[in-house]
Tab-separated table of C-alpha atoms in Angstrom:
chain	number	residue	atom	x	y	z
A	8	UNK	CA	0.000	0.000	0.000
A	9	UNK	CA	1.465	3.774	-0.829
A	10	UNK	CA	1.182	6.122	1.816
A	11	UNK	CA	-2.017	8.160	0.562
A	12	UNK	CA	-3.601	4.826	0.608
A	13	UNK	CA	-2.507	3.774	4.283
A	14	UNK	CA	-3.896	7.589	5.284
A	15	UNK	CA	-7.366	6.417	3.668
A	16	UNK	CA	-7.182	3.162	5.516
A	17	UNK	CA	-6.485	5.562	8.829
A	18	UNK	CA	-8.969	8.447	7.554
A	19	UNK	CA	-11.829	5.811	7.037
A	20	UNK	CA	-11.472	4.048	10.486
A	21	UNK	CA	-11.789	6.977	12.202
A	22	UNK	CA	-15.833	5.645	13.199
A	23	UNK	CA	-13.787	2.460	14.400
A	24	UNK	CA	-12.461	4.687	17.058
A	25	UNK	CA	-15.120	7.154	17.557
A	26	UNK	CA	-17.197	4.211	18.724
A	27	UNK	CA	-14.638	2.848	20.709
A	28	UNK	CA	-14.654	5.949	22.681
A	29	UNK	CA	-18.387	5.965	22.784
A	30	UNK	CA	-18.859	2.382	24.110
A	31	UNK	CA	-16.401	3.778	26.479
A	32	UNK	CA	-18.342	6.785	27.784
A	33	UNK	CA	-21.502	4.918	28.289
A	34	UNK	CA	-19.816	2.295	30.703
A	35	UNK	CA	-18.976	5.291	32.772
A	36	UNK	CA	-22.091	6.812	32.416
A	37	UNK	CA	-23.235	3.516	33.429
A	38	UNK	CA	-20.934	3.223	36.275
A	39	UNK	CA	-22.214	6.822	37.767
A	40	UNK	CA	-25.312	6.413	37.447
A	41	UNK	CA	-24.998	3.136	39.973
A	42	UNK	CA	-22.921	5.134	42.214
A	43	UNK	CA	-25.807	7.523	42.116
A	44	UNK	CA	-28.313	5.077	42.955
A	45	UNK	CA	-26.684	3.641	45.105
A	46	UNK	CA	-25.884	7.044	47.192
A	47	UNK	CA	-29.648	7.447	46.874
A	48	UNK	CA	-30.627	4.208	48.100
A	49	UNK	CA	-28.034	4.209	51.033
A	50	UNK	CA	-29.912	7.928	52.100
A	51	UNK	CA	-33.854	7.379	51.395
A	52	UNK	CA	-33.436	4.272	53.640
A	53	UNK	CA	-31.681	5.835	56.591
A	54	UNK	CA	-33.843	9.365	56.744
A	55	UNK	CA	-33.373	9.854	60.503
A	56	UNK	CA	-29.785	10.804	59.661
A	57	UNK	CA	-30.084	12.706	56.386
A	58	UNK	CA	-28.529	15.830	56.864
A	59	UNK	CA	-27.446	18.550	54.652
A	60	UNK	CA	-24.218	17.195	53.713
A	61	UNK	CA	-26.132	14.232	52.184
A	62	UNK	CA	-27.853	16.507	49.944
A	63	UNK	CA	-24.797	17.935	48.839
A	64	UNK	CA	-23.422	14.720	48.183
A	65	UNK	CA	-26.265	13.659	45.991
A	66	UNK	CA	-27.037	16.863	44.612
A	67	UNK	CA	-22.742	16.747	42.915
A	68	UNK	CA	-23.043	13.084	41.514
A	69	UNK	CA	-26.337	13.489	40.021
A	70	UNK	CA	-24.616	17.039	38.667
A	71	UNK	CA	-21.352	14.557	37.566
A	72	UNK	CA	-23.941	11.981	36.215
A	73	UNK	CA	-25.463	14.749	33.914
A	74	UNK	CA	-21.923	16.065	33.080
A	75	UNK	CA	-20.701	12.594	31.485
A	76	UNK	CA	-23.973	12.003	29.758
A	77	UNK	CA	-23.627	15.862	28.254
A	78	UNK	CA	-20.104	14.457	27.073
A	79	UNK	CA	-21.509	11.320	25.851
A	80	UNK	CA	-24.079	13.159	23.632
A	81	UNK	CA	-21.454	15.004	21.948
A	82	UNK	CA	-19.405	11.940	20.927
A	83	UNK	CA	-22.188	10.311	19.930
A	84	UNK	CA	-23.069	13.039	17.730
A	85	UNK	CA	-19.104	13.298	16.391
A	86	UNK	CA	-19.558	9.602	15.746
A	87	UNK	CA	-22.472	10.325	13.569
A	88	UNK	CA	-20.668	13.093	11.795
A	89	UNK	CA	-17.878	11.064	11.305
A	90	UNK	CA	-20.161	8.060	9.784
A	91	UNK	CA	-22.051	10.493	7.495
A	92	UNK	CA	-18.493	11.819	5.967
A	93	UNK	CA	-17.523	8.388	5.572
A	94	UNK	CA	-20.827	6.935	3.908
A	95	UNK	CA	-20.677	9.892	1.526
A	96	UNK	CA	-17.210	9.341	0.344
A	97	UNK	CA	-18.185	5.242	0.055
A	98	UNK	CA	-21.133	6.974	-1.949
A	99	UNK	CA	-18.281	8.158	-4.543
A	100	UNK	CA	-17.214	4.988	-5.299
A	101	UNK	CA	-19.843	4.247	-7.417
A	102	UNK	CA	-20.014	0.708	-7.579
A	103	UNK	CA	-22.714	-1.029	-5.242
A	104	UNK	CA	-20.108	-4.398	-4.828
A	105	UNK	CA	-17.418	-2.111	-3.245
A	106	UNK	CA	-19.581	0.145	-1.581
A	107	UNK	CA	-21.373	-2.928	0.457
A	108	UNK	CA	-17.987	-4.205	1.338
A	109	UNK	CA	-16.533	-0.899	2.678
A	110	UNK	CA	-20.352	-0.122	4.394
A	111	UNK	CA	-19.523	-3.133	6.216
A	112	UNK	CA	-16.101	-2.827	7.249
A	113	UNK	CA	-16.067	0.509	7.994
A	114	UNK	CA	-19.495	1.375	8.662
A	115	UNK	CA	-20.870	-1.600	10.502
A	116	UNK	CA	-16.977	-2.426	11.756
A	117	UNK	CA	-17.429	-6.232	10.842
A	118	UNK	CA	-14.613	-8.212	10.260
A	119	UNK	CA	-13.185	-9.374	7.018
A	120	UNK	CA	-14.818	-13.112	7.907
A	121	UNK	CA	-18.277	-11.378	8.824
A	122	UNK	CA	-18.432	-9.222	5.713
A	123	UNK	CA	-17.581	-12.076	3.441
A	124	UNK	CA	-20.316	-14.173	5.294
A	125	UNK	CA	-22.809	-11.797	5.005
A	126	UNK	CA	-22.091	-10.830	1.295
A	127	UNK	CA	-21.825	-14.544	0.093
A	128	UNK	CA	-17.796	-13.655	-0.950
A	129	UNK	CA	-14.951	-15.454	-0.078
A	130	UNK	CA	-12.424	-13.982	2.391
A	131	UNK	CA	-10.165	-12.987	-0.042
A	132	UNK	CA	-12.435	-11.446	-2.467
A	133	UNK	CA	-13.324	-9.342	0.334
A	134	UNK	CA	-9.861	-8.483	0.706
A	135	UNK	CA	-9.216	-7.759	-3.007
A	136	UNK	CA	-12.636	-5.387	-3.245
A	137	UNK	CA	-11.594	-3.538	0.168
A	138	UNK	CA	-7.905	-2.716	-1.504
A	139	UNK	CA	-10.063	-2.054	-4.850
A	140	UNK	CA	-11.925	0.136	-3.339
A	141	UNK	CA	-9.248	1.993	-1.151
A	142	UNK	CA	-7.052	2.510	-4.542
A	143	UNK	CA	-10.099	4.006	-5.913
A	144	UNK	CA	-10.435	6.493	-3.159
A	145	UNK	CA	-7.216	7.468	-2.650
A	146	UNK	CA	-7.711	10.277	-5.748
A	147	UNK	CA	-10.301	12.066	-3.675
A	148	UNK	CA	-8.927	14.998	-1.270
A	149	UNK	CA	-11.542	14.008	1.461
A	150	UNK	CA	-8.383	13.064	3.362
């Protein structure tokens, strides 16, 4: 591969990592939002003892909670920007065989073994349309 095509490879898996990131953010939106309930839980059932420290704790997670789901928002909505630029430069390929194959490997992120399962193409047919495709990309500027 030259070196424009190896910065299409890179430019074109940049969803691959924007969802990365994203599956990351919701496990720790996950994870605070448990810590919240759990705060919550520990302080409805023990009322005799609520004082106003309690409400500050709870008020600053539930403010943390809505911070990291504020953050996860706007990578999911990167991601999305990210996919659309990607899908529209597939779009220029204009061939539907190629365009499937690089909707599913760098759209859908499934494997070479997937794609080729799911198109009815051997592995390395899948392979060859991929680097096909690439080579026919690597004229545009989107990169």
């Amino acid at each position: 591969m030259t070196d424009k095509q190896l910065q299409v490879k890179k430019w074109l898996n940049r969803a691959f990592d924007a969802e990365k990131k994203v599956k990351a953010l919701e496990l720790c939106v996950q994870q605070c939002r448990e810590r919240a309930e759990s705060i919550s839980v520990c302080y409805n059932s023990n009322d005799k003892s609520k004082s106003d420290g309690s409400t500050n704790v709870t008020e600053n997670i539930l403010i943390r909670l809505a911070d990291a789901e504020m953050e996860l928002s706007k990578q999911i909505i990167e991601l999305l920007d990210i996919s659309d630029e990607i899908k529209e430069t597939i779009a220029k390929l204009q061939d539907d065989s190629l365009e499937t194959i690089m909707i599913h490997r760098y759209i859908l992120f499934h494997t070479v073994e997937k794609t080729a399962e799911l198109t009815n193409y051997s592995v390395e047919t899948v392979k060859r349309k991929q680097r096909q495709a690439i080579e026919k990309l690597t004229p545009f500027d989107t990169f």
